[in-house]
Short mmCIF file of C-alpha atoms in Angstrom, two decimals:
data_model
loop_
_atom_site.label_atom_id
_atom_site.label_comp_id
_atom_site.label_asym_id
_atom_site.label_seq_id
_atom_site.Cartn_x
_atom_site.Cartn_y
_atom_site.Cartn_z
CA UNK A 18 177.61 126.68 77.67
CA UNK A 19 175.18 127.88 80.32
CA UNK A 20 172.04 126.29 80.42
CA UNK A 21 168.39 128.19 81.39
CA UNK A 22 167.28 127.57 85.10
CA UNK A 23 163.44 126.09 84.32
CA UNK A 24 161.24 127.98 86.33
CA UNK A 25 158.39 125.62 87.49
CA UNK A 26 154.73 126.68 86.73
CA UNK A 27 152.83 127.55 89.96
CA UNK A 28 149.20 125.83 89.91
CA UNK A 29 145.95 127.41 91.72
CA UNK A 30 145.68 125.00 94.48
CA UNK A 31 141.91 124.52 93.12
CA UNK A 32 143.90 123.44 89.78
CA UNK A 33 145.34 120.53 91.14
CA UNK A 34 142.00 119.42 92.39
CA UNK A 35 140.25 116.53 90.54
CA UNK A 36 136.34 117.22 89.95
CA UNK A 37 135.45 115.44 93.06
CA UNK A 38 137.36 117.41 95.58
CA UNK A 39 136.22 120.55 93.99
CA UNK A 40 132.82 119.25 94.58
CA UNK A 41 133.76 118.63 98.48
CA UNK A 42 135.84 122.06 98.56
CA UNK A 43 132.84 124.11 97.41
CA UNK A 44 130.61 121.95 99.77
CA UNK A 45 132.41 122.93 102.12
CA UNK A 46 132.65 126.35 102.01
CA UNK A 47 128.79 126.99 101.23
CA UNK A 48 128.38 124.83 104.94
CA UNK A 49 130.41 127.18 106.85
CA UNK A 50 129.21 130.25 104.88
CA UNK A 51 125.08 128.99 106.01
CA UNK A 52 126.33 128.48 109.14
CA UNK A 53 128.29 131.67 110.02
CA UNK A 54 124.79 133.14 108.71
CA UNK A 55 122.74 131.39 110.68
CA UNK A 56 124.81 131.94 113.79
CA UNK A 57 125.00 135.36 112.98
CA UNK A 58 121.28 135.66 112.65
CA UNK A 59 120.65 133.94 116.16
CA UNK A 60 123.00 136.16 118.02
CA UNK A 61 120.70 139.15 116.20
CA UNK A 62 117.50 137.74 117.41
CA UNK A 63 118.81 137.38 121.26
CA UNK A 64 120.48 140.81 121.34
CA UNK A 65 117.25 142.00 120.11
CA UNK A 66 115.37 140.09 122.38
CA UNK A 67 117.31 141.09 125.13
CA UNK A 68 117.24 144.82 124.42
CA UNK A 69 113.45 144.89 123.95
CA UNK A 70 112.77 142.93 127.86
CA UNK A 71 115.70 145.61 129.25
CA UNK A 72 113.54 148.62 127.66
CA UNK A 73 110.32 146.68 128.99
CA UNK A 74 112.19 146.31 132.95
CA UNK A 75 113.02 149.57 132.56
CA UNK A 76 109.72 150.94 132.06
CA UNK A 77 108.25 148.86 134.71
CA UNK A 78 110.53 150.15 137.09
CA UNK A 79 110.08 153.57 136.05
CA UNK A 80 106.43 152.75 137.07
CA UNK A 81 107.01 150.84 139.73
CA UNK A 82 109.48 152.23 141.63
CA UNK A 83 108.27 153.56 145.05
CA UNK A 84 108.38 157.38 145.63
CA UNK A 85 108.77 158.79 148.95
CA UNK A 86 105.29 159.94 150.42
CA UNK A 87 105.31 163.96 150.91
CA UNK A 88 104.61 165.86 154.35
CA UNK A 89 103.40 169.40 154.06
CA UNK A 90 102.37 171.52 157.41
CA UNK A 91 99.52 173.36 156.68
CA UNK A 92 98.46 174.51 160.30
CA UNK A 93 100.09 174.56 164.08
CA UNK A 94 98.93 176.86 166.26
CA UNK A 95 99.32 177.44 170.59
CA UNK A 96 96.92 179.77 171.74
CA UNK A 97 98.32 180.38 174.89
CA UNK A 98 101.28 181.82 173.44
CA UNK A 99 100.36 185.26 173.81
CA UNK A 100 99.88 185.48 177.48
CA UNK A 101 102.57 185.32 179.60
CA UNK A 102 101.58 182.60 181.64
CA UNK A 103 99.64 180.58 178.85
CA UNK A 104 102.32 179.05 177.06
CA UNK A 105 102.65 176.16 179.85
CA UNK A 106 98.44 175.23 180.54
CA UNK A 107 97.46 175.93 176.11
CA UNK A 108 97.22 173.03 174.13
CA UNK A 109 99.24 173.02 170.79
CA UNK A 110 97.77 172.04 167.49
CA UNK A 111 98.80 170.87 164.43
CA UNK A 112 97.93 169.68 160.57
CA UNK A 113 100.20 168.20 158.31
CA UNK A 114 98.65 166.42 154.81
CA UNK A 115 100.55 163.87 153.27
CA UNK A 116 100.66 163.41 149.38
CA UNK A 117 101.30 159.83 148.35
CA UNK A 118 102.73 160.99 144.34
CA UNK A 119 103.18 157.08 143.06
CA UNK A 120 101.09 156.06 140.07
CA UNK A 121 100.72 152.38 140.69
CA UNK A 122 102.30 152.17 144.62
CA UNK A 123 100.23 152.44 147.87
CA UNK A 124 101.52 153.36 150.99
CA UNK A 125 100.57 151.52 154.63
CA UNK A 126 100.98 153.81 157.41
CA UNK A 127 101.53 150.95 160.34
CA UNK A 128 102.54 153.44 163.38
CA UNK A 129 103.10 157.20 163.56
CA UNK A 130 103.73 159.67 166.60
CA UNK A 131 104.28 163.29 166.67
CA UNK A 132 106.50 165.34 168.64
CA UNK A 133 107.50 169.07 169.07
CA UNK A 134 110.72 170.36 169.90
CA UNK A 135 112.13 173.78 170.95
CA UNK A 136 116.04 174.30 170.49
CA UNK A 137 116.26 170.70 169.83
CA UNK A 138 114.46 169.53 172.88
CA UNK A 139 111.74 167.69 172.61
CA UNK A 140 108.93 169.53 174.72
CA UNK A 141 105.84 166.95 174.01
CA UNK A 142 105.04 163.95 172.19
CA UNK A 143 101.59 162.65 171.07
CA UNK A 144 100.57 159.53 169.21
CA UNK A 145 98.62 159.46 166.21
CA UNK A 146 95.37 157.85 164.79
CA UNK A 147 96.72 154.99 162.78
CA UNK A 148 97.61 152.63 160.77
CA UNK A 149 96.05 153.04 157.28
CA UNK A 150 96.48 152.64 154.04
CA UNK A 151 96.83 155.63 151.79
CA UNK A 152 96.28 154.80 147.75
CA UNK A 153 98.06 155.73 144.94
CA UNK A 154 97.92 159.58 144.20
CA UNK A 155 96.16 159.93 147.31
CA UNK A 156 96.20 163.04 149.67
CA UNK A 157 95.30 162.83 153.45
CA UNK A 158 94.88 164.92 156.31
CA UNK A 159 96.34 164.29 159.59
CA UNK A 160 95.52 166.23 162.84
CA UNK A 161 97.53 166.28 166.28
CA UNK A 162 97.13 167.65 169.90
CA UNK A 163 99.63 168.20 172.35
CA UNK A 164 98.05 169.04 175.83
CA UNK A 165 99.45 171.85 177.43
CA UNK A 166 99.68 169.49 180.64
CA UNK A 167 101.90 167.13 179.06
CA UNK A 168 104.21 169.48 178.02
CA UNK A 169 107.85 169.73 179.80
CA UNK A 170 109.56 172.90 179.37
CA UNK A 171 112.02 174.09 181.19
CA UNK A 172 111.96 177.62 182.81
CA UNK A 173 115.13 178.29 180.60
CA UNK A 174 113.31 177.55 177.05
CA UNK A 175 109.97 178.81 178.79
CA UNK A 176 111.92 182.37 179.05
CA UNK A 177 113.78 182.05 175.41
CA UNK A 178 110.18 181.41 173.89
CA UNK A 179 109.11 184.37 175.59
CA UNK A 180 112.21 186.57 174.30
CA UNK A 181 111.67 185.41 170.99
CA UNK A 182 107.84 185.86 171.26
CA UNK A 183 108.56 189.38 172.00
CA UNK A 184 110.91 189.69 168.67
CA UNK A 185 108.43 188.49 166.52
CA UNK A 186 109.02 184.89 166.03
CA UNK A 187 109.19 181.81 167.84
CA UNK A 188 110.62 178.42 165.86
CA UNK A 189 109.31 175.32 166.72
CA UNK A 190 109.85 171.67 165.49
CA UNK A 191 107.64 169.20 164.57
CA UNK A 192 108.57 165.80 163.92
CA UNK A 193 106.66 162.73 163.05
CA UNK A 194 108.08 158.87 163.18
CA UNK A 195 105.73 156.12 161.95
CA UNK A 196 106.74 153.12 160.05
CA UNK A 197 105.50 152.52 156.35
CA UNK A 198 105.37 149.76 153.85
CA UNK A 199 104.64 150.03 149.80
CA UNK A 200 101.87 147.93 148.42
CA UNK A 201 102.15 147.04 144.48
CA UNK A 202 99.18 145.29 143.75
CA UNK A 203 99.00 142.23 145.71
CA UNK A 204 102.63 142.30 147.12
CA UNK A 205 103.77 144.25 150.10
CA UNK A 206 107.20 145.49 150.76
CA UNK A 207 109.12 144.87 154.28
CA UNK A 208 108.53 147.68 156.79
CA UNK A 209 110.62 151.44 156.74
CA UNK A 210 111.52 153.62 159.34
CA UNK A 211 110.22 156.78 158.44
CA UNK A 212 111.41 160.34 159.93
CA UNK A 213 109.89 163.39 158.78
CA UNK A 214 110.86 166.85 160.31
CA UNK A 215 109.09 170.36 159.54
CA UNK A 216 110.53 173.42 161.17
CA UNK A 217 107.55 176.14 161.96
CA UNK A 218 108.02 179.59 162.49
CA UNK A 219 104.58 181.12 165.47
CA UNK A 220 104.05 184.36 165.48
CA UNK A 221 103.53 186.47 168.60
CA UNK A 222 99.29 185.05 168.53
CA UNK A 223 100.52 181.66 168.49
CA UNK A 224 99.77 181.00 165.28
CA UNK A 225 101.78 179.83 162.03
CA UNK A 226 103.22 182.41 159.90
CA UNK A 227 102.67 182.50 156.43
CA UNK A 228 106.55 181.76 155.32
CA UNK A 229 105.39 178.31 157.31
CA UNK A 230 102.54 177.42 155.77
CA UNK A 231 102.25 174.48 153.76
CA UNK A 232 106.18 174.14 153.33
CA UNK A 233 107.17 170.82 152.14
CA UNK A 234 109.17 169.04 155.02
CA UNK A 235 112.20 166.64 155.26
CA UNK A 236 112.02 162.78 154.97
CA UNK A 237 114.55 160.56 155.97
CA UNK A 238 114.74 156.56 156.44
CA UNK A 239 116.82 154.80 158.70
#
């Protein structure tokens, strides 16, 4: 005769668990539940920390961060240039303003020299009256002479300048060099090399032409 396999009864693991160790096993589990909260709530509070000081740095910077200064010719004239033996003894003269556009950054000018080139020869050099310091959004004027004296063309460019004098328009370059440093409140950065170049187109009087005139110029640091 074939007797019944007995199946055993399966328990609840928590059934075989006297009063006391349920006590410890739900003890247990309400420590680690508290402290996978309060872990949980710390790492909020830091990442929320730490995304509130980024946006802060980020805004400072924003603010803070130094914009180049900006060069704009607004005269340069040669009177001589309309006589044919003029060019050579006239003086050349120039005005460039420079436009400091920071909100919270000042600018030191240290050094700065000017010099004019035709077909990328430099035909005279003059320095400048500096250093100063230029505040934030802040405009200043700055005024050159070359002396026809000191000039050094040669009678190759002196008859190009005279061909294109005669077609309308002669193109000049004026470049300035000067070293700068920002200013944020009481700091003060390391010194920049500073090269700004403006080409200028004369007319046959010797004087800028409108297309010229006050025409934003190049910057570049090195």
């Amino acid at each position: 005769m074939r007797t019944q396999t007995e199946i055993p009864i399966q328990y609840h693991p928590q059934e075989r668990l006297t009063k006391r160790q349920r006590t410890r096993y739900y003890a247990h589990q309400v420590t680690e539940s508290l402290r996978s909260r309060v872990f949980k709530l710390i790492c909020t509070i830091f990442l929320s920390l730490l995304f509130f000081v980024g946006v802060i740095l980020f805004v400072l910077w924003l603010s803070l961060r130094p914009h180049r200064p900006r060069f704009y010719v607004r005269e340069f004239s040669i009177p001589g240039l309309n006589q044919d033996n003029g060019f050579q003894t006239s003086d050349m003269y120039f005005n460039v303003t420079i436009r400091n556009p920071n909100q919270n950054v000042g600018i030191y000018f240290d050094t700065m020299e000017g010099s004019v080139y035709y077909s990328d020869q430099r035909i005279g050099v003059t320095p400048l009256p500096f250093p100063f310091y230029q505040p934030p959004k802040n405009t200043v004027s700055v005024d050159g002479v070359l002396g026809g004296a000191s000039l050094t063309v040669s009678d190759e460019n002196l008859r190009l300048i005279m061909a294109d004098r005669a077609m309308g328009v002669v193109v000049f370059r004026l470049d300035l060099t000067s070293k700068i440093r920002f200013k944020v409140a009481t700091w003060q950065g390391r010194h920049h090399k500073m090269h700004t170049s403006c080409n200028v187109e004369v007319g046959p009087d010797g004087q800028i032409l409108p297309t010229s005139k006050n025409k934003r110029c190049s910057i570049y640091f090195y």
